[in-house]
mmCIF file of C-alpha atoms in Angstrom:
data_model
loop_
_atom_site.group_PDB
_atom_site.id
_atom_site.type_symbol
_atom_site.label_atom_id
_atom_site.label_comp_id
_atom_site.label_asym_id
_atom_site.label_seq_id
_atom_site.Cartn_x
_atom_site.Cartn_y
_atom_site.Cartn_z
ATOM 1 C CA UNK A 1 -14.290 -8.964 -26.673
ATOM 2 C CA UNK A 2 -14.733 -6.015 -24.274
ATOM 3 C CA UNK A 3 -14.971 -2.577 -25.882
ATOM 4 C CA UNK A 4 -17.117 -0.443 -23.742
ATOM 5 C CA UNK A 5 -14.396 0.852 -21.310
ATOM 6 C CA UNK A 6 -14.516 4.275 -20.037
ATOM 7 C CA UNK A 7 -12.468 6.325 -17.348
ATOM 8 C CA UNK A 8 -15.052 5.720 -14.659
ATOM 9 C CA UNK A 9 -14.766 1.899 -15.237
ATOM 10 C CA UNK A 10 -11.015 2.042 -15.150
ATOM 11 C CA UNK A 11 -10.956 4.074 -11.947
ATOM 12 C CA UNK A 12 -13.356 1.756 -10.366
ATOM 13 C CA UNK A 13 -10.961 -1.119 -10.944
ATOM 14 C CA UNK A 14 -8.082 0.988 -9.646
ATOM 15 C CA UNK A 15 -9.954 2.442 -6.541
ATOM 16 C CA UNK A 16 -13.446 0.883 -6.074
ATOM 17 C CA UNK A 17 -12.002 -2.546 -6.190
ATOM 18 C CA UNK A 18 -8.640 -2.078 -4.481
ATOM 19 C CA UNK A 19 -7.101 -4.298 -1.826
ATOM 20 C CA UNK A 20 -6.168 -1.422 0.429
ATOM 21 C CA UNK A 21 -6.413 -2.436 3.981
ATOM 22 C CA UNK A 22 -7.478 -6.035 3.168
ATOM 23 C CA UNK A 23 -4.684 -7.281 5.284
ATOM 24 C CA UNK A 24 -4.482 -4.447 7.613
ATOM 25 C CA UNK A 25 -3.568 -0.729 7.535
ATOM 26 C CA UNK A 26 0.097 -1.478 7.898
ATOM 27 C CA UNK A 27 0.465 -4.389 5.475
ATOM 28 C CA UNK A 28 3.520 -4.029 3.098
ATOM 29 C CA UNK A 29 3.294 -7.556 1.495
ATOM 30 C CA UNK A 30 0.306 -7.072 -0.640
ATOM 31 C CA UNK A 31 -1.157 -9.766 -2.684
ATOM 32 C CA UNK A 32 1.952 -11.904 -1.867
ATOM 33 C CA UNK A 33 -0.093 -12.505 1.365
ATOM 34 C CA UNK A 34 -2.163 -14.901 -0.816
ATOM 35 C CA UNK A 35 0.810 -17.178 -1.305
ATOM 36 C CA UNK A 36 0.473 -19.258 1.890
ATOM 37 C CA UNK A 37 2.421 -22.241 2.944
ATOM 38 C CA UNK A 38 -0.215 -24.529 1.713
ATOM 39 C CA UNK A 39 -0.215 -22.598 -1.612
ATOM 40 C CA UNK A 40 3.741 -23.278 -1.919
ATOM 41 C CA UNK A 41 3.263 -26.940 -1.182
ATOM 42 C CA UNK A 42 0.647 -27.258 -3.912
ATOM 43 C CA UNK A 43 2.844 -25.404 -6.397
ATOM 44 C CA UNK A 44 5.812 -27.553 -5.550
ATOM 45 C CA UNK A 45 3.637 -30.636 -6.416
ATOM 46 C CA UNK A 46 3.388 -29.415 -10.000
ATOM 47 C CA UNK A 47 7.019 -30.306 -10.622
ATOM 48 C CA UNK A 48 7.066 -33.595 -12.688
ATOM 49 C CA UNK A 49 10.288 -33.634 -14.745
ATOM 50 C CA UNK A 50 12.389 -31.091 -12.819
ATOM 51 C CA UNK A 51 12.894 -29.131 -15.994
ATOM 52 C CA UNK A 52 13.783 -25.565 -15.222
ATOM 53 C CA UNK A 53 13.460 -22.471 -17.576
ATOM 54 C CA UNK A 54 14.677 -19.076 -17.098
ATOM 55 C CA UNK A 55 12.234 -16.265 -17.878
ATOM 56 C CA UNK A 56 14.852 -13.500 -17.989
ATOM 57 C CA UNK A 57 16.400 -11.473 -20.652
ATOM 58 C CA UNK A 58 20.141 -11.129 -20.731
ATOM 59 C CA UNK A 59 21.742 -8.484 -18.460
ATOM 60 C CA UNK A 60 21.255 -5.300 -20.669
ATOM 61 C CA UNK A 61 24.779 -3.951 -21.137
ATOM 62 C CA UNK A 62 24.711 -2.765 -24.651
ATOM 63 C CA UNK A 63 23.147 0.704 -25.446
ATOM 64 C CA UNK A 64 20.381 0.295 -28.036
ATOM 65 C CA UNK A 65 16.892 1.428 -28.787
ATOM 66 C CA UNK A 66 14.825 1.076 -25.610
ATOM 67 C CA UNK A 67 18.020 0.870 -23.394
ATOM 68 C CA UNK A 68 19.516 4.447 -23.444
ATOM 69 C CA UNK A 69 21.245 3.754 -20.103
ATOM 70 C CA UNK A 70 22.648 0.401 -20.375
ATOM 71 C CA UNK A 71 23.893 -1.691 -17.303
ATOM 72 C CA UNK A 72 27.424 -1.576 -16.428
ATOM 73 C CA UNK A 73 29.610 -4.579 -16.156
ATOM 74 C CA UNK A 74 33.270 -4.848 -15.835
ATOM 75 C CA UNK A 75 35.577 -7.563 -14.446
ATOM 76 C CA UNK A 76 38.563 -7.494 -12.338
ATOM 77 C CA UNK A 77 41.605 -9.846 -12.030
ATOM 78 C CA UNK A 78 43.920 -9.938 -9.076
ATOM 79 C CA UNK A 79 46.963 -12.070 -8.350
ATOM 80 C CA UNK A 80 46.935 -14.202 -5.299
ATOM 81 C CA UNK A 81 49.973 -16.184 -4.582
ATOM 82 C CA UNK A 82 50.498 -18.613 -7.565
ATOM 83 C CA UNK A 83 46.913 -18.083 -8.550
ATOM 84 C CA UNK A 84 44.448 -15.336 -8.792
ATOM 85 C CA UNK A 85 40.911 -14.132 -8.322
ATOM 86 C CA UNK A 86 38.341 -12.613 -10.716
ATOM 87 C CA UNK A 87 35.639 -10.233 -9.629
ATOM 88 C CA UNK A 88 32.791 -8.247 -11.141
ATOM 89 C CA UNK A 89 31.198 -4.786 -10.864
ATOM 90 C CA UNK A 90 27.439 -4.579 -11.723
ATOM 91 C CA UNK A 91 25.565 -1.273 -12.084
ATOM 92 C CA UNK A 92 21.949 -1.136 -13.350
ATOM 93 C CA UNK A 93 19.062 1.228 -13.609
ATOM 94 C CA UNK A 94 16.609 -1.740 -14.035
ATOM 95 C CA UNK A 95 13.276 -0.077 -14.333
ATOM 96 C CA UNK A 96 12.113 0.430 -17.836
ATOM 97 C CA UNK A 97 11.811 -1.935 -20.795
ATOM 98 C CA UNK A 98 15.157 -3.574 -21.118
ATOM 99 C CA UNK A 99 15.754 -5.459 -17.874
ATOM 100 C CA UNK A 100 13.852 -8.199 -16.492
ATOM 101 C CA UNK A 101 12.872 -7.063 -13.072
ATOM 102 C CA UNK A 102 10.169 -7.139 -10.250
ATOM 103 C CA UNK A 103 8.506 -3.958 -9.161
ATOM 104 C CA UNK A 104 7.958 -3.323 -5.373
ATOM 105 C CA UNK A 105 4.790 -1.949 -3.938
ATOM 106 C CA UNK A 106 6.329 1.546 -3.847
ATOM 107 C CA UNK A 107 7.252 1.730 -7.397
ATOM 108 C CA UNK A 108 4.209 3.387 -8.912
ATOM 109 C CA UNK A 109 1.289 5.572 -7.669
ATOM 110 C CA UNK A 110 -1.559 7.838 -8.936
ATOM 111 C CA UNK A 111 -3.308 10.815 -7.595
ATOM 112 C CA UNK A 112 -4.709 8.757 -4.668
ATOM 113 C CA UNK A 113 -1.237 7.534 -3.646
ATOM 114 C CA UNK A 114 0.965 4.422 -3.344
ATOM 115 C CA UNK A 115 -0.138 1.130 -2.006
ATOM 116 C CA UNK A 116 -2.472 1.669 0.905
ATOM 117 C CA UNK A 117 -2.882 5.235 -0.089
ATOM 118 C CA UNK A 118 0.582 6.288 1.321
ATOM 119 C CA UNK A 119 2.072 9.689 0.104
ATOM 120 C CA UNK A 120 5.124 9.186 -2.126
ATOM 121 C CA UNK A 121 6.431 12.661 -1.174
ATOM 122 C CA UNK A 122 6.532 11.469 2.381
ATOM 123 C CA UNK A 123 7.713 7.826 1.966
ATOM 124 C CA UNK A 124 10.175 8.086 -0.744
ATOM 125 C CA UNK A 125 13.638 9.568 -0.217
ATOM 126 C CA UNK A 126 16.928 9.738 -2.017
ATOM 127 C CA UNK A 127 18.141 6.716 0.034
ATOM 128 C CA UNK A 128 15.084 4.568 -0.504
ATOM 129 C CA UNK A 129 11.429 4.020 0.304
ATOM 130 C CA UNK A 130 10.041 3.860 3.773
ATOM 131 C CA UNK A 131 7.120 2.021 2.576
ATOM 132 C CA UNK A 132 6.358 -0.964 0.440
ATOM 133 C CA UNK A 133 10.009 -1.710 -0.534
ATOM 134 C CA UNK A 134 11.324 -4.850 -2.197
ATOM 135 C CA UNK A 135 12.909 -6.273 1.118
ATOM 136 C CA UNK A 136 9.511 -7.111 2.344
ATOM 137 C CA UNK A 137 9.509 -10.063 -0.232
ATOM 138 C CA UNK A 138 12.794 -11.325 0.916
ATOM 139 C CA UNK A 139 11.359 -14.779 1.370
ATOM 140 C CA UNK A 140 10.870 -14.977 -2.427
ATOM 141 C CA UNK A 141 7.784 -15.403 -4.464
ATOM 142 C CA UNK A 142 7.121 -19.177 -4.925
ATOM 143 C CA UNK A 143 3.799 -20.176 -6.245
ATOM 144 C CA UNK A 144 1.767 -21.770 -9.021
ATOM 145 C CA UNK A 145 2.412 -20.123 -12.449
ATOM 146 C CA UNK A 146 -0.028 -20.276 -15.189
ATOM 147 C CA UNK A 147 0.957 -19.351 -18.726
ATOM 148 C CA UNK A 148 -1.611 -17.658 -20.955
ATOM 149 C CA UNK A 149 -0.424 -17.824 -24.668
ATOM 150 C CA UNK A 150 -2.007 -14.949 -26.534
ATOM 151 C CA UNK A 151 -0.254 -15.621 -30.083
ATOM 152 C CA UNK A 152 -1.285 -19.329 -30.023
ATOM 153 C CA UNK A 153 -4.908 -18.543 -29.136
ATOM 154 C CA UNK A 154 -5.138 -15.773 -31.842
ATOM 155 C CA UNK A 155 -3.128 -17.823 -34.441
ATOM 156 C CA UNK A 156 -0.855 -14.754 -34.955
ATOM 157 C CA UNK A 157 2.855 -14.178 -34.152
ATOM 158 C CA UNK A 158 2.339 -11.286 -31.780
ATOM 159 C CA UNK A 159 0.082 -8.867 -30.226
ATOM 160 C CA UNK A 160 -0.361 -5.588 -32.296
ATOM 161 C CA UNK A 161 -0.892 -1.969 -31.486
ATOM 162 C CA UNK A 162 -4.403 -2.083 -32.959
ATOM 163 C CA UNK A 163 -5.391 -5.025 -30.894
ATOM 164 C CA UNK A 164 -4.524 -5.117 -27.236
ATOM 165 C CA UNK A 165 -5.125 -7.990 -24.997
ATOM 166 C CA UNK A 166 -8.205 -7.606 -23.032
ATOM 167 C CA UNK A 167 -9.309 -9.160 -19.734
ATOM 168 C CA UNK A 168 -12.103 -11.387 -21.091
ATOM 169 C CA UNK A 169 -9.723 -12.631 -23.809
ATOM 170 C CA UNK A 170 -7.428 -13.862 -21.015
ATOM 171 C CA UNK A 171 -10.392 -15.732 -19.617
ATOM 172 C CA UNK A 172 -11.102 -17.252 -22.979
ATOM 173 C CA UNK A 173 -7.487 -18.318 -23.313
ATOM 174 C CA UNK A 174 -7.479 -19.952 -19.877
ATOM 175 C CA UNK A 175 -10.641 -22.004 -20.832
ATOM 176 C CA UNK A 176 -9.146 -22.930 -24.263
ATOM 177 C CA UNK A 177 -5.978 -24.171 -22.397
ATOM 178 C CA UNK A 178 -7.966 -26.013 -19.763
ATOM 179 C CA UNK A 179 -6.725 -24.081 -16.838
ATOM 180 C CA UNK A 180 -8.474 -22.393 -14.005
ATOM 181 C CA UNK A 181 -6.765 -19.397 -12.169
ATOM 182 C CA UNK A 182 -6.795 -19.395 -8.301
ATOM 183 C CA UNK A 183 -6.051 -17.104 -5.571
ATOM 184 C CA UNK A 184 -2.257 -16.598 -5.048
ATOM 185 C CA UNK A 185 -1.392 -17.731 -8.657
ATOM 186 C CA UNK A 186 1.204 -15.923 -10.887
ATOM 187 C CA UNK A 187 -0.317 -15.345 -14.235
ATOM 188 C CA UNK A 188 2.317 -15.271 -16.932
ATOM 189 C CA UNK A 189 1.052 -13.608 -20.182
ATOM 190 C CA UNK A 190 3.004 -14.313 -23.429
ATOM 191 C CA UNK A 191 2.247 -11.636 -26.179
ATOM 192 C CA UNK A 192 5.143 -12.555 -28.587
ATOM 193 C CA UNK A 193 7.628 -9.777 -28.016
ATOM 194 C CA UNK A 194 10.518 -11.886 -29.379
ATOM 195 C CA UNK A 195 8.609 -12.350 -32.685
ATOM 196 C CA UNK A 196 7.647 -8.752 -32.795
ATOM 197 C CA UNK A 197 11.271 -7.672 -32.477
ATOM 198 C CA UNK A 198 12.248 -9.916 -35.396
ATOM 199 C CA UNK A 199 9.757 -8.154 -37.701
ATOM 200 C CA UNK A 200 9.166 -4.635 -36.370
ATOM 201 C CA UNK A 201 11.116 -1.801 -34.908
ATOM 202 C CA UNK A 202 12.241 -2.925 -31.276
ATOM 203 C CA UNK A 203 9.274 -3.312 -29.008
ATOM 204 C CA UNK A 204 8.616 -0.287 -26.967
ATOM 205 C CA UNK A 205 10.681 2.249 -29.177
ATOM 206 C CA UNK A 206 7.622 3.598 -30.949
ATOM 207 C CA UNK A 207 6.233 7.132 -30.186
ATOM 208 C CA UNK A 208 3.065 9.065 -31.075
ATOM 209 C CA UNK A 209 3.379 12.262 -33.105
ATOM 210 C CA UNK A 210 3.333 14.142 -29.586
ATOM 211 C CA UNK A 211 6.452 11.900 -28.389
ATOM 212 C CA UNK A 212 4.459 9.742 -25.974
ATOM 213 C CA UNK A 213 5.443 6.043 -26.037
ATOM 214 C CA UNK A 214 3.585 3.795 -28.342
ATOM 215 C CA UNK A 215 3.656 0.011 -27.635
ATOM 216 C CA UNK A 216 1.344 -2.934 -27.821
ATOM 217 C CA UNK A 217 0.335 -4.788 -24.802
ATOM 218 C CA UNK A 218 -2.319 -5.342 -22.207
ATOM 219 C CA UNK A 219 -5.503 -3.399 -21.970
ATOM 220 C CA UNK A 220 -6.762 -1.749 -18.634
ATOM 221 C CA UNK A 221 -9.473 -4.445 -18.653
ATOM 222 C CA UNK A 222 -6.854 -6.954 -17.770
ATOM 223 C CA UNK A 223 -7.074 -5.276 -14.284
ATOM 224 C CA UNK A 224 -10.499 -6.956 -13.789
ATOM 225 C CA UNK A 225 -9.030 -10.319 -14.754
ATOM 226 C CA UNK A 226 -6.205 -9.954 -12.104
ATOM 227 C CA UNK A 227 -8.671 -8.830 -9.407
ATOM 228 C CA UNK A 228 -11.424 -11.356 -10.186
ATOM 229 C CA UNK A 229 -8.929 -14.315 -9.932
ATOM 230 C CA UNK A 230 -7.149 -12.774 -6.857
ATOM 231 C CA UNK A 231 -3.581 -13.171 -8.558
ATOM 232 C CA UNK A 232 -0.703 -12.613 -6.548
ATOM 233 C CA UNK A 233 1.830 -11.867 -9.353
ATOM 234 C CA UNK A 234 1.845 -10.923 -13.049
ATOM 235 C CA UNK A 235 4.799 -11.677 -15.361
ATOM 236 C CA UNK A 236 4.629 -10.479 -18.817
ATOM 237 C CA UNK A 237 6.801 -9.725 -21.895
ATOM 238 C CA UNK A 238 4.632 -6.907 -23.413
ATOM 239 C CA UNK A 239 3.560 -4.397 -20.666
ATOM 240 C CA UNK A 240 0.657 -2.021 -20.580
ATOM 241 C CA UNK A 241 -0.788 -0.950 -23.954
ATOM 242 C CA UNK A 242 0.305 2.569 -24.361
ATOM 243 C CA UNK A 243 -1.045 5.195 -25.012
ATOM 244 C CA UNK A 244 -4.445 4.659 -23.301
ATOM 245 C CA UNK A 245 -7.445 6.624 -24.332
ATOM 246 C CA UNK A 246 -8.005 8.147 -20.774
ATOM 247 C CA UNK A 247 -4.612 9.731 -20.435
ATOM 248 C CA UNK A 248 -4.115 8.124 -17.055
ATOM 249 C CA UNK A 249 -0.555 7.328 -16.059
ATOM 250 C CA UNK A 250 -1.101 3.663 -15.092
ATOM 251 C CA UNK A 251 -3.477 0.974 -16.350
ATOM 252 C CA UNK A 252 -2.378 -2.642 -15.729
ATOM 253 C CA UNK A 253 0.677 -1.390 -13.852
ATOM 254 C CA UNK A 254 -1.859 0.137 -11.470
ATOM 255 C CA UNK A 255 -2.321 -3.386 -10.062
ATOM 256 C CA UNK A 256 0.953 -2.771 -8.070
ATOM 257 C CA UNK A 257 -0.564 0.103 -6.029
ATOM 258 C CA UNK A 258 -4.335 -0.950 -6.193
ATOM 259 C CA UNK A 259 -4.003 -4.749 -5.586
ATOM 260 C CA UNK A 260 -0.485 -5.244 -4.137
ATOM 261 C CA UNK A 261 0.532 -7.435 -7.034
ATOM 262 C CA UNK A 262 4.148 -8.341 -7.597
ATOM 263 C CA UNK A 263 4.720 -7.391 -11.280
ATOM 264 C CA UNK A 264 7.672 -8.900 -13.165
ATOM 265 C CA UNK A 265 8.364 -6.828 -16.218
ATOM 266 C CA UNK A 266 10.194 -7.775 -19.552
ATOM 267 C CA UNK A 267 10.187 -11.497 -19.313
ATOM 268 C CA UNK A 268 11.580 -13.754 -22.122
ATOM 269 C CA UNK A 269 8.677 -16.256 -22.549
ATOM 270 C CA UNK A 270 9.087 -17.741 -26.056
ATOM 271 C CA UNK A 271 10.828 -20.908 -24.665
ATOM 272 C CA UNK A 272 8.262 -21.372 -21.948
ATOM 273 C CA UNK A 273 5.365 -20.941 -24.505
ATOM 274 C CA UNK A 274 7.064 -23.574 -26.861
ATOM 275 C CA UNK A 275 7.474 -26.089 -23.885
ATOM 276 C CA UNK A 276 3.971 -25.561 -22.648
ATOM 277 C CA UNK A 277 2.576 -26.167 -26.194
ATOM 278 C CA UNK A 278 4.698 -29.309 -26.678
ATOM 279 C CA UNK A 279 3.706 -30.798 -23.350
ATOM 280 C CA UNK A 280 0.277 -29.651 -23.413
ATOM 281 C CA UNK A 281 0.329 -28.359 -19.842
ATOM 282 C CA UNK A 282 0.326 -24.540 -18.790
ATOM 283 C CA UNK A 283 0.889 -24.774 -15.002
ATOM 284 C CA UNK A 284 4.212 -24.931 -13.234
ATOM 285 C CA UNK A 285 6.071 -23.838 -10.137
ATOM 286 C CA UNK A 286 7.039 -20.205 -10.563
ATOM 287 C CA UNK A 287 9.851 -18.655 -8.527
ATOM 288 C CA UNK A 288 11.306 -15.115 -8.132
ATOM 289 C CA UNK A 289 13.890 -14.198 -5.485
ATOM 290 C CA UNK A 290 14.399 -10.455 -5.330
ATOM 291 C CA UNK A 291 17.570 -8.980 -3.910
ATOM 292 C CA UNK A 292 17.125 -7.889 -0.423
ATOM 293 C CA UNK A 293 17.627 -4.296 -0.789
ATOM 294 C CA UNK A 294 16.201 -2.140 2.112
ATOM 295 C CA UNK A 295 14.184 0.615 0.838
ATOM 296 C CA UNK A 296 14.531 -0.548 -2.811
ATOM 297 C CA UNK A 297 11.853 0.120 -5.377
ATOM 298 C CA UNK A 298 12.234 -3.211 -6.965
ATOM 299 C CA UNK A 299 14.950 -5.727 -8.029
ATOM 300 C CA UNK A 300 16.498 -7.173 -11.135
ATOM 301 C CA UNK A 301 15.212 -10.787 -11.414
ATOM 302 C CA UNK A 302 15.824 -14.087 -12.977
ATOM 303 C CA UNK A 303 12.224 -15.670 -12.686
ATOM 304 C CA UNK A 304 12.028 -19.401 -13.005
ATOM 305 C CA UNK A 305 9.425 -21.993 -14.265
ATOM 306 C CA UNK A 306 9.987 -25.373 -13.099
ATOM 307 C CA UNK A 307 8.135 -28.107 -14.775
#
């Protein structure tokens, strides 16, 4: 298991191995460029039974730990002749740890800038982002998905704070499951968040003595896994292992601005893991269709696995 990671090694993954200008100076699609028409056709051929699983958590309308600003939902009922019509209002601040959502390329940055090195003070306005916004993925993200089941590999119910998921462990899991990651794939990492929530205080609500978030998840070395395999998307239930030992703002989430990945946060993956174990197959058609919000920093999402 990888243990000798220092700040220089992490910074090299974020900057020395970035995808900046790989698809031109003005590219705003990022690693989704790797999902070619041919890749989509190959992914569609993975469908055998047509069984479809949602990887989304319920719309988070109840205030609770980890969801201090819940989504708003109310319905209306209006008469129309002898009948009527019902309607809804939805309002959501979806970034965070409660809502399943996809991050756009403008969502995070570090001291060297957003995707392609753009300046967030220039590109971000109160009415949206001028660069790397979610509407650039309006055609959807449809590709081969590969589940990596960490709890099954470890023989434990969930990932713990003391033992984050490392990049070389993801390679070991792929080999054990008999799958190989390829360019343009969506890697789906199951860490057992549902099992954690049954036995521990709600995932993501722990804090250090200084008040910083404390939560189990993926180690910065997983950046190397994502870059080595040229992944186009990452979907996960537990996010970055926090806090990190280098005090940098983003580790695995840095794949957004460094590699141009579509990152789908807060997925519900237990059912998918159960089905993959039962069927002995870990690849499927993966689909995400973001809302077309011009200038949006991301979108609520209902990712799908089609088997």
